[in-house]
Amino acid sequence: MSPLITTKASASAQGYGLFSASAVASNFYSIATVTPSGTGSFSFSSIPSTWTHLQLRVISRDTRSAATNGYIFQFNGDGSASYTYHDIYGNGSSISVDYGANQTFGNAGYSVSASTFSQVFAVGIYDFVDYSNTNKYKVYKQLGGFDLNGSGTLVFGSVLWMNTNAINQITILPGASANFVSGTSFALYGVK
Amino acid sequence: MTAGATYTPIQSVTLTTAVATVTFGSGGTLPQTYTDLVLVCNPKGSAGGNGIIFNLNGDFGSNYSDTILRADGSTASSARQSNNSCGNISNLSGLPTASFGTYETHFMNYFNTSTFKNVFSRGSNADSGGGVDIIGNLWRSTSAITSILVSTTGGNFTIGSQFTLYGIAAA
């Protein structure tokens, strides 16, 4: 990928206001975006095997009263005990690690409580690697968390889905009786 | 599902002279046509022990906070800064002086005018004594991000340091 504009800085690196509306060839494609509001679980369905990798970029809030909450993934409607995860967390003062085998879902990131904090969302960036290869189990890694100016948690983790099927559906489940709220966005991209 | 090409390079800066700051969208000219921005930095510093920070829209008020997860090769730890006057691209990993560091910083939903802004960064400093870190920044402003000032907390970014800003547009 070649930069659209490449500038050479001299004494000052400021003042490069040369933005162009034209695009260049990219290997990163927007596939679909879901903005759930007042809804619980939803899916990206009929995901084509066109790409090499997928990336899901998320900002999220939900209706639960606890300050922060998790959501989870399932692939192709599979709720069997075929997911394994490793995570490392940092909460601003200490770190922790977590591992789970034979889970019925893939761990994902956080939502900030809309009833507790205003204007703040949690972030999640997920990379689903070689998602359509039918010769290997699937792995995704996650980077996510939130900061609330005095509290917050970050997570870096990976999840193994012990299944060789191509991922053609990603279901997002926010947890029991929870709904995502306005402003939440799940944007799915394909990487060639 | 339809798909559109994105992850568009907006601006790239390769330093031919050492400077302490690099600005994207000088004068508030960042395009508002994307969903997220991603800043990829490959800098080296002229003096050790310094971090890489950012300020948005010329805001130097105490409107930034962050949570940090980091490791230096022997210890992993977590830290926090509240009511800070800048955001952090790198904390423990810092700005290397022997090698060029790698930093990828995501400005999520950057022109939404009803939400505070999340800026997530992950970085590495391969120098002896360096490390890796992940930083979740919050900028408590509902303003659209129209400019990004990247600075080092001491010394300069050296010649050859590179900074590239990309835009990602959701369908």
mmCIF file of C-alpha atoms in Angstrom:
data_model
loop_
_atom_site.group_PDB
_atom_site.id
_atom_site.type_symbol
_atom_site.label_atom_id
_atom_site.label_comp_id
_atom_site.label_asym_id
_atom_site.label_seq_id
_atom_site.Cartn_x
_atom_site.Cartn_y
_atom_site.Cartn_z
ATOM 1 C CA MET A 1 0.000 0.000 0.000
ATOM 2 C CA SER A 2 1.540 3.259 -1.063
ATOM 3 C CA PRO A 3 0.808 6.417 0.864
ATOM 4 C CA LEU A 4 -1.521 8.815 -0.864
ATOM 5 C CA ILE A 5 0.613 11.712 0.186
ATOM 6 C CA THR A 6 4.160 11.440 1.327
ATOM 7 C CA THR A 7 5.729 14.533 2.725
ATOM 8 C CA LYS A 8 9.231 15.193 3.818
ATOM 9 C CA ALA A 9 9.656 17.157 6.970
ATOM 10 C CA SER A 10 12.332 19.722 7.380
ATOM 11 C CA ALA A 11 12.726 21.973 10.397
ATOM 12 C CA SER A 12 9.072 21.761 11.203
ATOM 13 C CA ALA A 13 6.762 18.894 10.522
ATOM 14 C CA GLN A 14 3.668 21.028 10.643
ATOM 15 C CA GLY A 15 1.488 22.362 7.910
ATOM 16 C CA TYR A 16 0.812 19.444 5.632
ATOM 17 C CA GLY A 17 -2.806 20.256 5.008
ATOM 18 C CA LEU A 18 -2.899 18.405 1.724
ATOM 19 C CA PHE A 19 -5.727 15.979 2.092
ATOM 20 C CA SER A 20 -7.316 14.358 -0.873
ATOM 21 C CA ALA A 21 -10.732 12.831 -1.222
ATOM 22 C CA SER A 22 -9.492 10.289 -3.720
ATOM 23 C CA ALA A 23 -8.656 6.814 -2.532
ATOM 24 C CA VAL A 24 -5.848 4.508 -3.451
ATOM 25 C CA ALA A 25 -5.909 0.770 -3.913
ATOM 26 C CA SER A 26 -6.379 -0.919 -0.566
ATOM 27 C CA ASN A 27 -6.326 -4.424 0.782
ATOM 28 C CA PHE A 28 -8.728 -3.539 3.573
ATOM 29 C CA TYR A 29 -12.437 -3.551 2.807
ATOM 30 C CA SER A 30 -15.475 -2.535 4.767
ATOM 31 C CA ILE A 31 -17.926 -5.452 4.649
ATOM 32 C CA ALA A 32 -20.789 -4.436 6.941
ATOM 33 C CA THR A 33 -21.565 -2.397 10.032
ATOM 34 C CA VAL A 34 -24.194 -3.078 12.677
ATOM 35 C CA THR A 35 -25.267 -0.320 15.059
ATOM 36 C CA PRO A 36 -27.437 -2.178 17.574
ATOM 37 C CA SER A 37 -29.604 0.025 19.718
ATOM 38 C CA GLY A 38 -32.075 -1.523 22.101
ATOM 39 C CA THR A 39 -31.193 -4.938 20.811
ATOM 40 C CA GLY A 40 -29.392 -7.935 22.226
ATOM 41 C CA SER A 41 -27.646 -10.574 20.167
ATOM 42 C CA PHE A 42 -27.174 -10.176 16.452
ATOM 43 C CA SER A 43 -25.087 -11.770 13.710
ATOM 44 C CA PHE A 44 -22.960 -11.017 10.719
ATOM 45 C CA SER A 45 -24.240 -13.706 8.377
ATOM 46 C CA SER A 46 -23.258 -15.035 4.962
ATOM 47 C CA ILE A 47 -19.732 -13.755 5.369
ATOM 48 C CA PRO A 48 -18.021 -14.507 2.062
ATOM 49 C CA SER A 49 -14.726 -16.385 1.938
ATOM 50 C CA THR A 50 -13.362 -13.659 -0.294
ATOM 51 C CA TRP A 51 -10.825 -12.357 2.189
ATOM 52 C CA THR A 52 -7.776 -13.752 3.917
ATOM 53 C CA HIS A 53 -8.515 -12.248 7.313
ATOM 54 C CA LEU A 54 -11.326 -10.368 9.018
ATOM 55 C CA GLN A 55 -11.130 -7.475 11.437
ATOM 56 C CA LEU A 56 -14.008 -6.393 13.668
ATOM 57 C CA ARG A 57 -13.786 -2.888 15.140
ATOM 58 C CA VAL A 58 -16.139 -2.170 18.024
ATOM 59 C CA ILE A 59 -17.260 0.615 20.333
ATOM 60 C CA SER A 60 -19.914 -0.525 22.759
ATOM 61 C CA ARG A 61 -22.218 0.339 25.626
ATOM 62 C CA ASP A 62 -25.060 -1.697 27.040
ATOM 63 C CA THR A 63 -27.982 -1.484 29.417
ATOM 64 C CA ARG A 64 -26.645 -3.446 32.354
ATOM 65 C CA SER A 65 -26.186 -1.729 35.675
ATOM 66 C CA ALA A 66 -22.727 -3.067 36.437
ATOM 67 C CA ALA A 67 -20.128 -0.538 35.358
ATOM 68 C CA THR A 68 -18.684 -2.786 32.698
ATOM 69 C CA ASN A 69 -19.732 -6.024 31.136
ATOM 70 C CA GLY A 70 -18.484 -8.499 28.615
ATOM 71 C CA TYR A 71 -19.953 -9.805 25.422
ATOM 72 C CA ILE A 72 -19.111 -13.015 23.607
ATOM 73 C CA PHE A 73 -18.859 -14.501 20.129
ATOM 74 C CA GLN A 74 -20.084 -17.704 18.555
ATOM 75 C CA PHE A 75 -19.191 -18.828 15.050
ATOM 76 C CA ASN A 76 -21.561 -20.479 12.573
ATOM 77 C CA GLY A 77 -24.108 -20.957 15.357
ATOM 78 C CA ASP A 78 -21.754 -23.281 17.239
ATOM 79 C CA GLY A 79 -22.580 -23.295 20.952
ATOM 80 C CA SER A 80 -20.689 -26.478 21.719
ATOM 81 C CA ALA A 81 -17.687 -26.690 24.028
ATOM 82 C CA SER A 82 -15.175 -25.956 21.280
ATOM 83 C CA TYR A 83 -13.641 -22.628 22.294
ATOM 84 C CA THR A 84 -10.467 -21.982 24.295
ATOM 85 C CA TYR A 85 -9.069 -18.641 25.391
ATOM 86 C CA HIS A 86 -6.037 -16.976 26.977
ATOM 87 C CA ASP A 87 -6.252 -13.398 28.244
ATOM 88 C CA ILE A 88 -4.078 -10.893 30.068
ATOM 89 C CA TYR A 89 -5.714 -7.947 31.810
ATOM 90 C CA GLY A 90 -4.497 -4.714 33.339
ATOM 91 C CA ASN A 91 -6.715 -2.596 35.569
ATOM 92 C CA GLY A 92 -4.408 0.327 36.196
ATOM 93 C CA SER A 93 -2.777 -1.132 39.282
ATOM 94 C CA SER A 94 -2.401 -4.858 38.756
ATOM 95 C CA ILE A 95 -2.424 -7.471 36.052
ATOM 96 C CA SER A 96 -4.163 -10.800 35.844
ATOM 97 C CA VAL A 97 -4.313 -13.666 33.413
ATOM 98 C CA ASP A 98 -7.080 -16.042 32.532
ATOM 99 C CA TYR A 99 -7.460 -19.287 30.621
ATOM 100 C CA GLY A 100 -10.457 -21.364 29.767
ATOM 101 C CA ALA A 101 -10.811 -24.608 27.832
ATOM 102 C CA ASN A 102 -13.837 -26.211 26.223
ATOM 103 C CA GLN A 103 -15.937 -23.097 26.472
ATOM 104 C CA THR A 104 -19.221 -22.749 24.628
ATOM 105 C CA PHE A 105 -18.324 -19.304 23.326
ATOM 106 C CA GLY A 106 -15.381 -17.125 22.404
ATOM 107 C CA ASN A 107 -14.382 -14.476 24.892
ATOM 108 C CA ALA A 108 -14.660 -10.925 23.675
ATOM 109 C CA GLY A 109 -14.287 -7.509 25.205
ATOM 110 C CA TYR A 110 -16.249 -5.019 27.208
ATOM 111 C CA SER A 111 -19.234 -2.774 27.105
ATOM 112 C CA VAL A 112 -19.476 0.262 29.354
ATOM 113 C CA SER A 113 -22.721 0.644 31.265
ATOM 114 C CA ALA A 114 -24.914 3.316 29.764
ATOM 115 C CA SER A 115 -26.640 3.660 33.121
ATOM 116 C CA THR A 116 -23.401 4.433 34.937
ATOM 117 C CA PHE A 117 -21.277 6.495 32.589
ATOM 118 C CA SER A 118 -22.227 9.004 29.967
ATOM 119 C CA GLN A 119 -20.500 9.513 26.655
ATOM 120 C CA VAL A 120 -17.962 6.720 27.234
ATOM 121 C CA PHE A 121 -17.669 3.564 25.162
ATOM 122 C CA ALA A 122 -15.453 0.520 25.399
ATOM 123 C CA VAL A 123 -13.267 -0.449 22.472
ATOM 124 C CA GLY A 124 -12.587 -3.824 20.910
ATOM 125 C CA ILE A 125 -10.452 -4.677 17.893
ATOM 126 C CA TYR A 126 -10.555 -8.335 16.799
ATOM 127 C CA ASP A 127 -8.500 -10.036 14.109
ATOM 128 C CA PHE A 128 -9.887 -13.306 12.754
ATOM 129 C CA VAL A 129 -6.918 -14.866 11.012
ATOM 130 C CA ASP A 130 -7.258 -17.131 7.967
ATOM 131 C CA TYR A 131 -10.939 -17.433 8.819
ATOM 132 C CA SER A 132 -11.976 -19.391 5.739
ATOM 133 C CA ASN A 133 -9.207 -21.994 5.684
ATOM 134 C CA THR A 134 -10.859 -25.390 6.053
ATOM 135 C CA ASN A 135 -7.650 -27.177 7.033
ATOM 136 C CA LYS A 136 -7.063 -25.543 10.378
ATOM 137 C CA TYR A 137 -8.738 -24.513 13.579
ATOM 138 C CA LYS A 138 -9.494 -20.790 13.767
ATOM 139 C CA VAL A 139 -7.840 -18.253 16.026
ATOM 140 C CA TYR A 140 -8.654 -14.643 16.726
ATOM 141 C CA LYS A 141 -6.877 -12.128 18.874
ATOM 142 C CA GLN A 142 -8.439 -9.275 20.705
ATOM 143 C CA LEU A 143 -7.260 -5.905 21.941
ATOM 144 C CA GLY A 144 -9.759 -3.957 23.949
ATOM 145 C CA GLY A 145 -10.917 -2.246 27.064
ATOM 146 C CA PHE A 146 -11.899 1.152 28.339
ATOM 147 C CA ASP A 147 -10.686 4.041 30.464
ATOM 148 C CA LEU A 148 -12.998 6.036 32.729
ATOM 149 C CA ASN A 149 -10.575 8.641 34.134
ATOM 150 C CA GLY A 150 -9.874 6.867 37.376
ATOM 151 C CA SER A 151 -10.730 3.317 36.508
ATOM 152 C CA GLY A 152 -10.470 1.090 33.507
ATOM 153 C CA THR A 153 -9.326 -2.246 32.207
ATOM 154 C CA LEU A 154 -7.405 -3.390 29.167
ATOM 155 C CA VAL A 155 -7.390 -6.895 27.745
ATOM 156 C CA PHE A 156 -5.159 -8.620 25.234
ATOM 157 C CA GLY A 157 -6.140 -12.144 24.391
ATOM 158 C CA SER A 158 -6.587 -14.935 21.920
ATOM 159 C CA VAL A 159 -9.340 -17.451 21.313
ATOM 160 C CA LEU A 160 -9.156 -20.796 19.544
ATOM 161 C CA TRP A 161 -12.257 -22.202 17.877
ATOM 162 C CA MET A 162 -11.590 -25.903 17.434
ATOM 163 C CA ASN A 163 -13.367 -26.233 14.129
ATOM 164 C CA THR A 164 -12.073 -26.419 10.564
ATOM 165 C CA ASN A 165 -15.171 -24.916 8.981
ATOM 166 C CA ALA A 166 -14.838 -21.557 7.335
ATOM 167 C CA ILE A 167 -16.338 -18.844 9.505
ATOM 168 C CA ASN A 168 -19.418 -17.623 7.664
ATOM 169 C CA GLN A 169 -21.340 -16.238 10.612
ATOM 170 C CA ILE A 170 -20.284 -14.303 13.701
ATOM 171 C CA THR A 171 -22.911 -13.947 16.404
ATOM 172 C CA ILE A 172 -22.429 -11.342 19.116
ATOM 173 C CA LEU A 173 -24.183 -11.963 22.430
ATOM 174 C CA PRO A 174 -24.159 -9.164 25.003
ATOM 175 C CA GLY A 175 -25.205 -11.301 27.953
ATOM 176 C CA ALA A 176 -28.388 -12.120 29.769
ATOM 177 C CA SER A 177 -31.143 -9.542 29.419
ATOM 178 C CA ALA A 178 -28.718 -6.944 28.109
ATOM 179 C CA ASN A 179 -29.156 -4.722 25.114
ATOM 180 C CA PHE A 180 -26.587 -2.628 23.347
ATOM 181 C CA VAL A 181 -27.466 1.050 23.331
ATOM 182 C CA SER A 182 -27.308 3.839 20.797
ATOM 183 C CA GLY A 183 -23.835 4.676 19.593
ATOM 184 C CA THR A 184 -22.648 1.092 19.760
ATOM 185 C CA SER A 185 -21.033 0.006 16.523
ATOM 186 C CA PHE A 186 -19.651 -3.286 15.234
ATOM 187 C CA ALA A 187 -17.847 -2.756 11.919
ATOM 188 C CA LEU A 188 -16.592 -5.816 10.029
ATOM 189 C CA TYR A 189 -13.738 -5.534 7.550
ATOM 190 C CA GLY A 190 -12.053 -7.949 5.180
ATOM 191 C CA VAL A 191 -8.313 -8.026 4.604
ATOM 192 C CA LYS A 192 -6.960 -9.473 1.371
ATOM 193 C CA MET B 1 -22.686 -8.080 1.699
ATOM 194 C CA THR B 2 -21.118 -5.250 -0.216
ATOM 195 C CA ALA B 3 -17.605 -4.150 0.441
ATOM 196 C CA GLY B 4 -15.700 -0.985 -0.133
ATOM 197 C CA ALA B 5 -11.958 -0.451 -0.106
ATOM 198 C CA THR B 6 -10.739 1.567 2.829
ATOM 199 C CA TYR B 7 -7.724 1.961 5.157
ATOM 200 C CA THR B 8 -6.721 4.923 3.076
ATOM 201 C CA PRO B 9 -3.393 6.670 3.628
ATOM 202 C CA ILE B 10 -4.153 10.269 4.502
ATOM 203 C CA GLN B 11 -0.744 11.687 5.181
ATOM 204 C CA SER B 12 2.774 10.394 5.725
ATOM 205 C CA VAL B 13 5.709 12.207 7.229
ATOM 206 C CA THR B 14 9.308 11.005 7.049
ATOM 207 C CA LEU B 15 11.649 13.293 8.907
ATOM 208 C CA THR B 16 14.647 14.706 7.083
ATOM 209 C CA THR B 17 15.430 16.946 10.043
ATOM 210 C CA ALA B 18 15.057 16.134 13.734
ATOM 211 C CA VAL B 19 11.954 17.732 15.228
ATOM 212 C CA ALA B 20 10.091 17.480 18.528
ATOM 213 C CA THR B 21 6.559 17.506 17.136
ATOM 214 C CA VAL B 22 4.617 16.256 14.152
ATOM 215 C CA THR B 23 1.152 17.557 13.387
ATOM 216 C CA PHE B 24 -1.602 15.923 11.388
ATOM 217 C CA GLY B 25 -4.423 18.198 10.309
ATOM 218 C CA SER B 26 -2.656 21.438 11.131
ATOM 219 C CA GLY B 27 -5.243 24.152 11.576
ATOM 220 C CA GLY B 28 -8.013 21.607 12.125
ATOM 221 C CA THR B 29 -7.996 20.167 8.632
ATOM 222 C CA LEU B 30 -8.292 16.435 9.255
ATOM 223 C CA PRO B 31 -10.907 15.015 6.878
ATOM 224 C CA GLN B 32 -14.189 13.974 8.468
ATOM 225 C CA THR B 33 -14.902 11.270 5.950
ATOM 226 C CA TYR B 34 -13.754 8.209 7.896
ATOM 227 C CA THR B 35 -14.979 6.253 10.901
ATOM 228 C CA ASP B 36 -11.633 5.633 12.581
ATOM 229 C CA LEU B 37 -8.105 6.923 12.170
ATOM 230 C CA VAL B 38 -4.995 4.785 12.591
ATOM 231 C CA LEU B 39 -1.601 6.362 13.176
ATOM 232 C CA VAL B 40 1.404 4.150 12.484
ATOM 233 C CA CYS B 41 4.647 5.517 13.908
ATOM 234 C CA ASN B 42 8.180 4.256 13.416
ATOM 235 C CA PRO B 43 10.226 6.831 15.344
ATOM 236 C CA LYS B 44 13.559 7.049 17.077
ATOM 237 C CA GLY B 45 14.468 9.593 19.723
ATOM 238 C CA SER B 46 17.546 11.700 20.299
ATOM 239 C CA ALA B 47 17.439 11.231 24.071
ATOM 240 C CA GLY B 48 16.546 8.237 26.174
ATOM 241 C CA GLY B 49 13.855 7.947 28.793
ATOM 242 C CA ASN B 50 11.172 9.818 26.925
ATOM 243 C CA GLY B 51 7.652 8.924 25.980
ATOM 244 C CA ILE B 52 5.501 9.640 22.949
ATOM 245 C CA ILE B 53 2.410 11.709 23.603
ATOM 246 C CA PHE B 54 -0.418 13.331 21.686
ATOM 247 C CA ASN B 55 -2.731 16.288 22.025
ATOM 248 C CA LEU B 56 -5.959 16.668 20.095
ATOM 249 C CA ASN B 57 -7.355 19.878 18.622
ATOM 250 C CA GLY B 58 -4.767 21.893 20.522
ATOM 251 C CA ASP B 59 -6.238 20.806 23.858
ATOM 252 C CA PHE B 60 -3.634 20.874 26.644
ATOM 253 C CA GLY B 61 -6.199 20.795 29.448
ATOM 254 C CA SER B 62 -6.549 18.029 32.015
ATOM 255 C CA ASN B 63 -8.947 16.133 29.801
ATOM 256 C CA TYR B 64 -6.964 12.990 29.121
ATOM 257 C CA SER B 65 -6.705 9.755 31.046
ATOM 258 C CA ASP B 66 -5.315 6.343 30.320
ATOM 259 C CA THR B 67 -4.960 2.776 31.510
ATOM 260 C CA ILE B 68 -1.733 0.978 30.659
ATOM 261 C CA LEU B 69 -0.760 -2.673 30.340
ATOM 262 C CA ARG B 70 2.961 -3.170 29.851
ATOM 263 C CA ALA B 71 5.903 -5.561 30.050
ATOM 264 C CA ASP B 72 9.633 -4.921 30.026
ATOM 265 C CA GLY B 73 11.000 -8.413 29.514
ATOM 266 C CA SER B 74 11.029 -9.371 33.161
ATOM 267 C CA THR B 75 7.929 -7.763 34.669
ATOM 268 C CA ALA B 76 4.383 -7.126 33.533
ATOM 269 C CA SER B 77 2.460 -4.329 35.180
ATOM 270 C CA SER B 78 -0.473 -1.975 34.845
ATOM 271 C CA ALA B 79 -0.711 1.733 35.576
ATOM 272 C CA ARG B 80 -3.084 4.648 35.237
ATOM 273 C CA GLN B 81 -2.989 8.400 34.676
ATOM 274 C CA SER B 82 -6.045 10.529 35.370
ATOM 275 C CA ASN B 83 -6.780 14.161 34.496
ATOM 276 C CA ASN B 84 -3.672 14.272 32.387
ATOM 277 C CA SER B 85 -2.763 17.078 29.995
ATOM 278 C CA CYS B 86 -1.933 14.740 27.123
ATOM 279 C CA GLY B 87 -2.634 11.278 25.814
ATOM 280 C CA ASN B 88 0.003 8.564 25.598
ATOM 281 C CA ILE B 89 1.102 6.668 22.520
ATOM 282 C CA SER B 90 3.808 4.912 24.462
ATOM 283 C CA ASN B 91 4.606 4.757 28.120
ATOM 284 C CA LEU B 92 6.955 2.057 29.335
ATOM 285 C CA SER B 93 8.068 1.085 25.866
ATOM 286 C CA GLY B 94 9.027 4.718 25.402
ATOM 287 C CA LEU B 95 10.901 6.201 22.515
ATOM 288 C CA PRO B 96 13.953 4.120 21.579
ATOM 289 C CA THR B 97 17.258 5.749 20.738
ATOM 290 C CA ALA B 98 19.107 2.803 19.177
ATOM 291 C CA SER B 99 16.373 1.260 17.069
ATOM 292 C CA PHE B 100 13.148 2.582 15.591
ATOM 293 C CA GLY B 101 10.074 1.793 17.667
ATOM 294 C CA THR B 102 6.761 0.598 16.320
ATOM 295 C CA TYR B 103 3.465 2.093 17.466
ATOM 296 C CA GLU B 104 -0.064 1.686 16.136
ATOM 297 C CA THR B 105 -2.658 4.065 17.534
ATOM 298 C CA HIS B 106 -6.391 3.854 16.839
ATOM 299 C CA PHE B 107 -8.603 6.935 17.110
ATOM 300 C CA MET B 108 -12.035 5.349 17.305
ATOM 301 C CA ASN B 109 -15.134 7.106 16.001
ATOM 302 C CA TYR B 110 -13.039 10.259 15.838
ATOM 303 C CA PHE B 111 -15.561 12.716 14.466
ATOM 304 C CA ASN B 112 -18.580 11.659 16.513
ATOM 305 C CA THR B 113 -19.726 14.769 18.363
ATOM 306 C CA SER B 114 -21.787 13.046 21.053
ATOM 307 C CA THR B 115 -19.172 10.764 22.576
ATOM 308 C CA PHE B 116 -15.856 11.039 24.379
ATOM 309 C CA LYS B 117 -13.024 9.687 22.283
ATOM 310 C CA ASN B 118 -11.187 6.401 22.777
ATOM 311 C CA VAL B 119 -7.603 6.271 21.568
ATOM 312 C CA PHE B 120 -6.026 2.818 21.782
ATOM 313 C CA SER B 121 -2.326 2.347 21.220
ATOM 314 C CA ARG B 122 0.057 -0.562 21.229
ATOM 315 C CA GLY B 123 3.785 -0.141 20.945
ATOM 316 C CA SER B 124 7.163 -1.717 21.214
ATOM 317 C CA ASN B 125 10.670 -0.497 21.915
ATOM 318 C CA ALA B 126 13.290 -3.081 21.006
ATOM 319 C CA ASP B 127 16.158 -1.261 22.690
ATOM 320 C CA SER B 128 17.831 -2.823 25.687
ATOM 321 C CA GLY B 129 15.622 -1.785 28.571
ATOM 322 C CA GLY B 130 12.653 -1.263 26.266
ATOM 323 C CA GLY B 131 9.402 -3.154 26.300
ATOM 324 C CA VAL B 132 5.893 -3.385 24.976
ATOM 325 C CA ASP B 133 2.709 -1.693 26.063
ATOM 326 C CA ILE B 134 -0.953 -1.282 25.340
ATOM 327 C CA ILE B 135 -2.601 1.989 26.301
ATOM 328 C CA GLY B 136 -6.298 2.794 26.431
ATOM 329 C CA ASN B 137 -6.696 6.572 26.352
ATOM 330 C CA LEU B 138 -9.857 8.563 26.938
ATOM 331 C CA TRP B 139 -10.168 12.169 25.751
ATOM 332 C CA ARG B 140 -13.098 13.694 27.591
ATOM 333 C CA SER B 141 -14.366 15.843 24.770
ATOM 334 C CA THR B 142 -17.279 15.464 22.422
ATOM 335 C CA SER B 143 -15.553 17.541 19.757
ATOM 336 C CA ALA B 144 -14.631 15.895 16.508
ATOM 337 C CA ILE B 145 -10.899 15.300 16.284
ATOM 338 C CA THR B 146 -9.625 17.753 13.692
ATOM 339 C CA SER B 147 -5.900 17.769 14.448
ATOM 340 C CA ILE B 148 -3.378 15.481 16.120
ATOM 341 C CA LEU B 149 -0.141 16.765 17.604
ATOM 342 C CA VAL B 150 2.420 14.017 18.245
ATOM 343 C CA SER B 151 5.320 14.957 20.542
ATOM 344 C CA THR B 152 8.154 13.454 22.469
ATOM 345 C CA THR B 153 8.442 14.342 26.138
ATOM 346 C CA GLY B 154 12.122 15.205 25.664
ATOM 347 C CA GLY B 155 14.606 15.617 22.858
ATOM 348 C CA ASN B 156 13.616 15.176 19.238
ATOM 349 C CA PHE B 157 12.354 12.593 16.829
ATOM 350 C CA THR B 158 15.414 11.829 14.727
ATOM 351 C CA ILE B 159 15.911 11.815 10.983
ATOM 352 C CA GLY B 160 14.215 8.820 9.393
ATOM 353 C CA SER B 161 11.382 8.724 11.897
ATOM 354 C CA GLN B 162 8.156 8.008 10.064
ATOM 355 C CA PHE B 163 4.535 8.787 10.878
ATOM 356 C CA THR B 164 1.623 7.746 8.678
ATOM 357 C CA LEU B 165 -2.047 8.447 9.284
ATOM 358 C CA TYR B 166 -4.722 6.226 7.737
ATOM 359 C CA GLY B 167 -8.473 6.557 7.557
ATOM 360 C CA ILE B 168 -10.891 3.631 7.877
ATOM 361 C CA ALA B 169 -14.464 4.083 6.689
ATOM 362 C CA ALA B 170 -17.143 1.681 7.843
ATOM 363 C CA ALA B 171 -19.846 0.553 5.473
#
